[in-house]
């Protein structure tokens, strides 16, 4: 656990980015909005800075970080891209797709970023604030979600302050995040393409961009963990969560979807994009409510629903699983 410090919140703008870049160059960590969730950014080439990310989150050191870069040229300086990886980058960058590729020798990336693996996870984010910071800092940024390890992901600056206040010097406030779910993670190499984590870019979209190569099935469906950080329990509120609920017991806060109204709804019209954007904020409110249990309505297992259900299953899994 890192020492208590004052956490400043600055609205996104030129001043906030200049201050964030100064802190990054000094080896500090800074919480930033991205189009997925808020991230905790550090200089990926500075071992002490990366160490601070793990310390602030209480993240186990076997769980590697995603490196954020401006685009494909910068990504190719740290990873080895074959044709399929280039096609995926061209189709979805900047955007919520992370590619896991072989690490390039002499990349300069601190070994703790990749948890000592021979591969690296890299993406080019679309959010202007994060793009501005990458340019101003002039180096690749390692950035996991800006929350204590295992807890609900942050989709607003207030969520970050609640989870990491006193542990980091600065949060850049860019309002609510647009997508609300972490990036899709795809591994490319060893003769195949595999989905490691479902996210805003759907499996069907990945398939189409690969030109008919069928990505291997999701790790959760195979019943084994492929990405080292994909623990069964994650994104977890401090209360029990019951899934597939069509009505609520008296002591449950019900998060609805479509025809199930609930105490609040992910999307009353059954819109999956709206539901994804609302998911983590709804879990934060459910956690803060006076009721001791949380129930969540069924969400269809199609397109974005696959990623939403992945997060919900982990939120509902017993702690320590
Ligand atoms: P987060 O930073 O919370 O969005 O989580 C990042 C995810 O990326 C975790 O599930 C990691 O296990 C995964 N990841 C990062 N680097 C690699 C890698 N080299 N190979 C496989 N998965 C990775
Ligand atoms: Mg996370």
CSV table of C-alpha atoms and ligand atoms in Angstrom, one decimal:
chain,number,residue,atom,x,y,z
A,1,UNK,CA,0.0,0.0,0.0
A,2,UNK,CA,1.4,3.4,-0.9
A,3,UNK,CA,1.6,6.4,1.5
A,4,UNK,CA,-1.3,8.7,1.9
A,5,UNK,CA,-1.2,11.7,-0.5
A,6,UNK,CA,-3.6,14.4,-1.6
A,7,UNK,CA,-5.5,13.4,-4.7
A,8,UNK,CA,-6.3,16.4,-7.0
A,9,UNK,CA,-9.0,16.2,-9.6
A,10,UNK,CA,-8.5,18.4,-12.7
A,11,UNK,CA,-11.0,18.8,-15.5
A,12,UNK,CA,-9.7,17.6,-18.8
A,13,UNK,CA,-8.0,20.4,-20.7
A,14,UNK,CA,-4.5,21.7,-21.7
A,15,UNK,CA,-3.5,22.5,-18.1
A,16,UNK,CA,-4.6,19.1,-16.8
A,17,UNK,CA,-2.7,17.3,-19.5
A,18,UNK,CA,0.5,19.3,-18.9
A,19,UNK,CA,0.3,18.5,-15.2
A,20,UNK,CA,-0.4,14.8,-15.9
A,21,UNK,CA,2.6,14.7,-18.3
A,22,UNK,CA,4.9,16.3,-15.8
A,23,UNK,CA,3.9,13.7,-13.2
A,24,UNK,CA,4.3,10.8,-15.7
A,25,UNK,CA,7.8,12.0,-16.6
A,26,UNK,CA,8.6,12.2,-12.8
A,27,UNK,CA,7.7,8.5,-12.5
A,28,UNK,CA,4.3,9.1,-10.9
A,29,UNK,CA,0.9,7.6,-11.7
A,30,UNK,CA,-2.2,9.5,-13.0
A,31,UNK,CA,-5.8,8.4,-13.4
A,32,UNK,CA,-7.1,9.2,-16.9
A,33,UNK,CA,-10.4,8.8,-18.7
A,34,UNK,CA,-10.4,6.4,-21.7
A,35,UNK,CA,-13.3,5.4,-24.0
A,36,UNK,CA,-13.5,2.1,-22.0
A,37,UNK,CA,-13.1,2.8,-18.3
A,38,UNK,CA,-10.8,5.1,-16.3
A,39,UNK,CA,-7.1,3.9,-16.4
A,40,UNK,CA,-4.2,4.4,-14.0
A,41,UNK,CA,-1.4,5.5,-16.3
A,42,UNK,CA,2.4,5.3,-15.8
A,43,UNK,CA,5.5,5.4,-17.9
A,44,UNK,CA,5.8,1.9,-19.2
A,45,UNK,CA,9.6,2.2,-19.6
A,46,UNK,CA,10.2,3.2,-15.9
A,47,UNK,CA,10.3,0.2,-13.5
A,48,UNK,CA,9.6,2.4,-10.4
A,49,UNK,CA,6.6,4.0,-12.0
A,50,UNK,CA,5.2,0.7,-13.0
A,51,UNK,CA,5.8,-0.6,-9.5
A,52,UNK,CA,3.7,2.3,-8.2
A,53,UNK,CA,0.7,1.2,-10.4
A,54,UNK,CA,0.8,-2.3,-8.8
A,55,UNK,CA,1.2,-0.8,-5.3
A,56,UNK,CA,-1.7,1.8,-5.7
A,57,UNK,CA,-4.1,-0.9,-7.0
A,58,UNK,CA,-2.9,-3.8,-4.7
A,59,UNK,CA,-2.6,-5.7,-7.9
A,60,UNK,CA,-0.8,-9.1,-7.9
A,61,UNK,CA,2.4,-8.9,-9.9
A,62,UNK,CA,1.5,-11.9,-12.1
A,63,UNK,CA,-1.3,-9.8,-13.7
A,64,UNK,CA,0.3,-7.9,-16.6
A,65,UNK,CA,-0.7,-4.4,-17.8
A,66,UNK,CA,-1.9,-3.1,-21.2
A,67,UNK,CA,0.4,-0.6,-22.8
A,68,UNK,CA,-1.2,2.4,-24.5
A,69,UNK,CA,0.4,3.9,-27.6
A,70,UNK,CA,-0.5,6.5,-30.3
A,71,UNK,CA,-0.8,4.0,-33.1
A,72,UNK,CA,0.5,1.0,-35.1
A,73,UNK,CA,4.0,2.4,-35.7
A,74,UNK,CA,4.5,2.9,-31.9
A,75,UNK,CA,3.0,-0.5,-31.2
A,76,UNK,CA,5.4,-2.2,-33.7
A,77,UNK,CA,8.4,-0.6,-31.8
A,78,UNK,CA,7.5,-2.8,-28.7
A,79,UNK,CA,5.7,-5.8,-30.2
A,80,UNK,CA,6.0,-8.1,-33.2
A,81,UNK,CA,3.0,-7.8,-35.6
A,82,UNK,CA,2.1,-10.4,-38.1
A,83,UNK,CA,-0.5,-9.8,-40.9
A,84,UNK,CA,-3.5,-10.7,-38.8
A,85,UNK,CA,-2.4,-8.3,-36.0
A,86,UNK,CA,-1.9,-5.5,-38.5
A,87,UNK,CA,-5.3,-6.1,-40.0
A,88,UNK,CA,-7.0,-6.0,-36.6
A,89,UNK,CA,-5.1,-2.8,-35.7
A,90,UNK,CA,-6.1,-1.2,-39.0
A,91,UNK,CA,-9.8,-2.1,-38.4
A,92,UNK,CA,-10.2,-1.1,-34.8
A,93,UNK,CA,-7.5,1.4,-33.8
A,94,UNK,CA,-7.8,3.9,-32.3
A,95,UNK,CA,-10.4,2.0,-30.2
A,96,UNK,CA,-11.2,-0.6,-27.6
A,97,UNK,CA,-9.2,-3.5,-28.9
A,98,UNK,CA,-6.1,-4.8,-27.2
A,99,UNK,CA,-3.7,-7.1,-29.1
A,100,UNK,CA,-1.4,-9.5,-27.3
A,101,UNK,CA,1.6,-10.1,-29.5
A,102,UNK,CA,5.2,-11.3,-29.0
A,103,UNK,CA,7.3,-8.8,-27.2
A,104,UNK,CA,10.1,-7.2,-29.3
A,105,UNK,CA,13.6,-7.6,-28.0
A,106,UNK,CA,15.1,-4.3,-26.8
A,107,UNK,CA,11.6,-2.8,-26.5
A,108,UNK,CA,12.6,-0.8,-23.4
A,109,UNK,CA,9.4,-1.8,-21.7
A,110,UNK,CA,9.8,-2.5,-17.9
A,111,UNK,CA,9.6,-6.3,-17.3
A,112,UNK,CA,7.0,-5.8,-14.6
A,113,UNK,CA,4.6,-4.5,-17.3
A,114,UNK,CA,4.4,-7.9,-19.0
A,115,UNK,CA,4.8,-9.8,-15.7
A,116,UNK,CA,7.9,-11.4,-17.3
A,117,UNK,CA,5.9,-12.9,-20.2
A,118,UNK,CA,7.3,-13.2,-23.7
A,119,UNK,CA,4.2,-11.3,-25.0
A,120,UNK,CA,2.9,-7.8,-24.6
A,121,UNK,CA,-0.6,-6.4,-24.6
A,122,UNK,CA,-0.9,-3.2,-26.5
A,123,UNK,CA,-3.7,-0.8,-27.8
A,124,UNK,CA,-4.2,2.7,-29.2
A,125,UNK,CA,-7.0,4.4,-27.3
A,126,UNK,CA,-9.5,6.6,-28.9
A,127,UNK,CA,-10.2,9.0,-26.0
A,128,UNK,CA,-8.8,12.5,-26.7
A,129,UNK,CA,-7.5,13.0,-23.1
A,130,UNK,CA,-5.5,9.7,-23.2
A,131,UNK,CA,-4.2,10.4,-26.7
A,132,UNK,CA,-3.1,13.9,-25.6
A,133,UNK,CA,-1.3,12.5,-22.6
A,134,UNK,CA,0.5,9.8,-24.7
A,135,UNK,CA,1.7,12.6,-27.0
A,136,UNK,CA,2.6,15.1,-24.2
A,137,UNK,CA,4.5,12.4,-22.2
A,138,UNK,CA,6.2,11.1,-25.3
A,139,UNK,CA,6.3,7.5,-24.1
A,140,UNK,CA,4.2,4.4,-24.0
A,141,UNK,CA,1.8,4.3,-21.0
A,142,UNK,CA,1.0,1.2,-19.0
A,143,UNK,CA,-2.6,1.6,-17.8
A,144,UNK,CA,-4.8,-0.9,-16.0
A,145,UNK,CA,-8.3,0.1,-14.8
A,146,UNK,CA,-8.1,2.8,-12.0
A,147,UNK,CA,-9.6,0.8,-9.1
A,148,UNK,CA,-8.3,-1.3,-6.3
A,149,UNK,CA,-7.6,-4.8,-7.6
A,150,UNK,CA,-10.6,-7.0,-8.0
A,151,UNK,CA,-13.2,-4.2,-7.3
A,152,UNK,CA,-15.8,-2.6,-9.6
A,153,UNK,CA,-14.2,-0.8,-12.6
A,154,UNK,CA,-14.4,3.1,-12.6
A,155,UNK,CA,-16.4,4.8,-15.3
A,156,UNK,CA,-16.3,8.3,-13.7
A,157,UNK,CA,-13.7,10.4,-11.8
A,158,UNK,CA,-15.8,10.1,-8.6
A,159,UNK,CA,-15.5,6.3,-8.8
A,160,UNK,CA,-11.7,6.6,-9.1
A,161,UNK,CA,-11.5,8.9,-6.1
A,162,UNK,CA,-13.7,6.6,-4.0
A,163,UNK,CA,-11.4,3.6,-4.8
A,164,UNK,CA,-7.9,5.2,-5.0
A,165,UNK,CA,-8.3,8.6,-3.3
A,166,UNK,CA,-5.2,9.3,-1.1
A,167,UNK,CA,-3.1,6.8,-3.1
A,168,UNK,CA,-2.5,8.8,-6.3
A,169,UNK,CA,-1.7,12.4,-6.9
A,170,UNK,CA,-4.0,13.3,-9.8
A,171,UNK,CA,-7.3,12.3,-11.5
A,172,UNK,CA,-8.0,13.9,-14.9
A,173,UNK,CA,-11.8,14.2,-15.1
A,174,UNK,CA,-13.2,13.7,-18.6
A,175,UNK,CA,-16.8,12.9,-17.5
A,176,UNK,CA,-18.5,9.5,-17.8
A,177,UNK,CA,-16.7,7.0,-20.1
A,178,UNK,CA,-18.4,6.3,-23.4
A,179,UNK,CA,-18.2,2.5,-23.7
A,180,UNK,CA,-18.1,1.5,-20.0
A,181,UNK,CA,-16.5,-1.9,-20.5
A,182,UNK,CA,-12.8,-2.8,-20.7
A,183,UNK,CA,-11.2,-3.4,-24.1
A,184,UNK,CA,-11.6,-6.7,-26.0
A,185,UNK,CA,-8.3,-8.6,-25.7
A,186,UNK,CA,-7.2,-10.7,-28.7
A,187,UNK,CA,-4.1,-12.8,-28.8
A,188,UNK,CA,-2.4,-13.1,-32.2
A,189,UNK,CA,0.4,-15.5,-32.9
A,190,UNK,CA,1.4,-19.2,-32.8
A,191,UNK,CA,-0.7,-19.7,-35.9
A,192,UNK,CA,-4.0,-18.4,-34.5
A,193,UNK,CA,-6.2,-15.7,-33.2
A,194,UNK,CA,-7.8,-16.1,-29.8
A,195,UNK,CA,-10.2,-14.0,-27.7
A,196,UNK,CA,-8.7,-13.6,-24.2
A,197,UNK,CA,-11.4,-11.2,-22.9
A,198,UNK,CA,-14.7,-10.2,-24.5
A,199,UNK,CA,-15.3,-6.5,-24.7
A,200,UNK,CA,-16.8,-3.6,-26.8
A,201,UNK,CA,-15.4,-5.1,-30.1
A,202,UNK,CA,-17.5,-8.2,-30.6
A,203,UNK,CA,-16.2,-11.7,-31.6
A,204,UNK,CA,-18.1,-11.4,-34.9
A,205,UNK,CA,-16.3,-8.1,-35.6
A,206,UNK,CA,-12.9,-9.7,-34.9
A,207,UNK,CA,-13.8,-12.6,-37.1
A,208,UNK,CA,-14.8,-10.3,-40.0
A,209,UNK,CA,-11.6,-8.3,-39.7
A,210,UNK,CA,-9.5,-11.4,-39.7
A,211,UNK,CA,-11.0,-12.4,-43.1
A,212,UNK,CA,-12.8,-15.5,-41.9
A,213,UNK,CA,-10.2,-16.8,-39.4
A,214,UNK,CA,-12.3,-18.2,-36.6
A,215,UNK,CA,-11.0,-16.9,-33.2
A,216,UNK,CA,-10.7,-19.7,-30.7
A,217,UNK,CA,-13.5,-19.9,-28.1
A,218,UNK,CA,-13.6,-17.7,-25.1
A,219,UNK,CA,-11.6,-18.9,-22.1
A,220,UNK,CA,-14.6,-18.7,-19.9
A,221,UNK,CA,-16.4,-21.2,-22.1
A,222,UNK,CA,-13.5,-23.5,-22.2
A,223,UNK,CA,-13.5,-23.3,-18.4
A,224,UNK,CA,-9.8,-22.3,-18.1
A,225,UNK,CA,-7.9,-19.0,-17.7
A,226,UNK,CA,-5.8,-17.8,-20.6
A,227,UNK,CA,-5.1,-14.2,-19.7
A,228,UNK,CA,-3.1,-14.4,-16.5
A,229,UNK,CA,-5.3,-11.7,-14.9
A,230,UNK,CA,-8.7,-13.3,-15.7
A,231,UNK,CA,-9.6,-14.5,-12.2
A,232,UNK,CA,-13.1,-15.9,-11.7
A,233,UNK,CA,-13.9,-13.2,-9.1
A,234,UNK,CA,-13.3,-9.7,-10.4
A,235,UNK,CA,-15.3,-6.4,-10.8
A,236,UNK,CA,-16.8,-7.5,-7.5
A,237,UNK,CA,-19.1,-5.4,-5.3
A,238,UNK,CA,-18.8,-6.0,-1.5
A,239,UNK,CA,-22.2,-7.7,-1.5
A,240,UNK,CA,-23.5,-11.0,-2.9
A,241,UNK,CA,-24.7,-10.7,-6.5
A,242,UNK,CA,-27.5,-13.0,-7.9
A,243,UNK,CA,-27.9,-13.2,-11.7
A,244,UNK,CA,-30.8,-13.9,-14.1
A,245,UNK,CA,-33.2,-12.3,-11.6
A,246,UNK,CA,-36.7,-11.5,-12.9
A,247,UNK,CA,-37.9,-10.1,-9.5
A,248,UNK,CA,-36.3,-9.0,-6.3
A,249,UNK,CA,-36.4,-10.2,-2.7
A,250,UNK,CA,-37.1,-7.5,-0.1
A,251,UNK,CA,-33.4,-7.2,0.8
A,252,UNK,CA,-32.2,-7.0,-2.8
A,253,UNK,CA,-31.3,-4.0,-5.0
A,254,UNK,CA,-32.5,-5.1,-8.5
A,255,UNK,CA,-30.6,-3.9,-11.6
A,256,UNK,CA,-33.1,-4.2,-14.4
A,257,UNK,CA,-32.8,-4.7,-18.2
A,258,UNK,CA,-35.5,-4.5,-20.8
A,259,UNK,CA,-38.8,-5.9,-19.5
A,260,UNK,CA,-37.4,-6.2,-15.9
A,261,UNK,CA,-37.7,-2.7,-14.5
A,262,UNK,CA,-35.8,-3.1,-11.2
A,263,UNK,CA,-34.7,-0.3,-8.9
A,264,UNK,CA,-32.9,1.1,-11.9
A,265,UNK,CA,-32.3,-0.3,-15.4
A,266,UNK,CA,-29.2,-0.9,-17.5
A,267,UNK,CA,-31.4,-0.1,-20.5
A,268,UNK,CA,-35.2,0.0,-20.3
A,269,UNK,CA,-35.3,-0.4,-24.1
A,270,UNK,CA,-33.0,-3.4,-24.0
A,271,UNK,CA,-30.2,-1.6,-25.8
A,272,UNK,CA,-26.9,-3.4,-25.2
A,273,UNK,CA,-24.6,-0.4,-25.9
A,274,UNK,CA,-26.5,1.7,-23.3
A,275,UNK,CA,-26.4,-1.3,-20.9
A,276,UNK,CA,-22.6,-1.6,-21.3
A,277,UNK,CA,-22.1,2.1,-20.6
A,278,UNK,CA,-24.3,1.9,-17.5
A,279,UNK,CA,-23.1,-1.4,-16.1
A,280,UNK,CA,-20.3,-0.4,-13.7
A,281,UNK,CA,-22.1,2.8,-12.5
A,282,UNK,CA,-25.2,0.7,-11.7
A,283,UNK,CA,-23.0,-1.8,-9.7
A,284,UNK,CA,-21.4,1.1,-7.8
A,285,UNK,CA,-24.9,2.4,-6.9
A,286,UNK,CA,-26.1,-1.0,-5.9
A,287,UNK,CA,-23.1,-1.4,-3.7
A,288,UNK,CA,-23.8,2.0,-2.1
A,289,UNK,CA,-27.5,1.2,-1.5
A,290,UNK,CA,-28.9,0.3,1.9
A,291,UNK,CA,-29.9,-3.2,0.8
A,292,UNK,CA,-27.5,-6.0,1.6
A,293,UNK,CA,-27.8,-8.0,-1.7
A,294,UNK,CA,-27.7,-7.3,-5.4
A,295,UNK,CA,-29.8,-8.9,-8.1
A,296,UNK,CA,-29.4,-8.4,-11.8
A,297,UNK,CA,-31.9,-9.1,-14.6
A,298,UNK,CA,-30.9,-11.4,-17.5
A,299,UNK,CA,-29.0,-9.9,-20.4
A,300,UNK,CA,-29.0,-11.7,-23.8
A,301,UNK,CA,-25.8,-13.6,-24.6
A,302,UNK,CA,-25.2,-12.0,-28.0
A,303,UNK,CA,-22.8,-9.3,-29.3
A,304,UNK,CA,-22.0,-6.8,-26.5
A,305,UNK,CA,-24.1,-9.0,-24.2
A,306,UNK,CA,-21.3,-11.6,-24.2
A,307,UNK,CA,-18.9,-9.0,-22.6
A,308,UNK,CA,-21.6,-7.7,-20.2
A,309,UNK,CA,-22.4,-11.2,-19.0
A,310,UNK,CA,-18.6,-12.0,-18.7
A,311,UNK,CA,-18.3,-9.0,-16.2
A,312,UNK,CA,-21.5,-10.0,-14.4
A,313,UNK,CA,-20.4,-13.6,-13.9
A,314,UNK,CA,-17.1,-12.4,-12.4
A,315,UNK,CA,-19.0,-9.8,-10.2
A,316,UNK,CA,-21.2,-12.7,-8.9
A,317,UNK,CA,-18.4,-15.3,-8.4
A,318,UNK,CA,-17.3,-16.1,-4.8
A,319,UNK,CA,-14.4,-13.9,-3.6
A,320,UNK,CA,-11.0,-15.6,-3.8
A,321,UNK,CA,-12.2,-17.7,-6.8
B,1,LIG,P1,-6.9,-4.5,-16.9
B,1,LIG,O1,-5.6,-3.8,-16.9
B,1,LIG,O2,-7.6,-4.5,-15.6
B,1,LIG,O3,-7.8,-4.0,-18.0
B,1,LIG,O4,-6.5,-6.0,-17.2
B,1,LIG,C1,-5.6,-6.2,-18.3
B,1,LIG,C2,-5.8,-7.6,-18.8
B,1,LIG,O5,-4.9,-7.9,-19.8
B,1,LIG,C3,-5.6,-8.7,-17.7
B,1,LIG,O6,-6.6,-9.7,-17.8
B,1,LIG,C4,-4.3,-9.3,-18.2
B,1,LIG,O7,-4.1,-10.7,-17.8
B,1,LIG,C5,-4.3,-9.1,-19.7
B,1,LIG,N1,-3.0,-9.2,-20.3
B,1,LIG,C6,-2.1,-8.2,-20.2
B,1,LIG,N2,-0.9,-8.6,-20.8
B,1,LIG,C7,-1.1,-9.8,-21.3
B,1,LIG,C8,-0.3,-10.8,-22.0
B,1,LIG,N3,0.9,-10.5,-22.3
B,1,LIG,N4,-0.9,-12.0,-22.3
B,1,LIG,C9,-2.1,-12.2,-21.9
B,1,LIG,N5,-2.9,-11.4,-21.2
B,1,LIG,C10,-2.4,-10.2,-20.9
B,2,LIG,MG1,-9.3,-4.0,-14.2
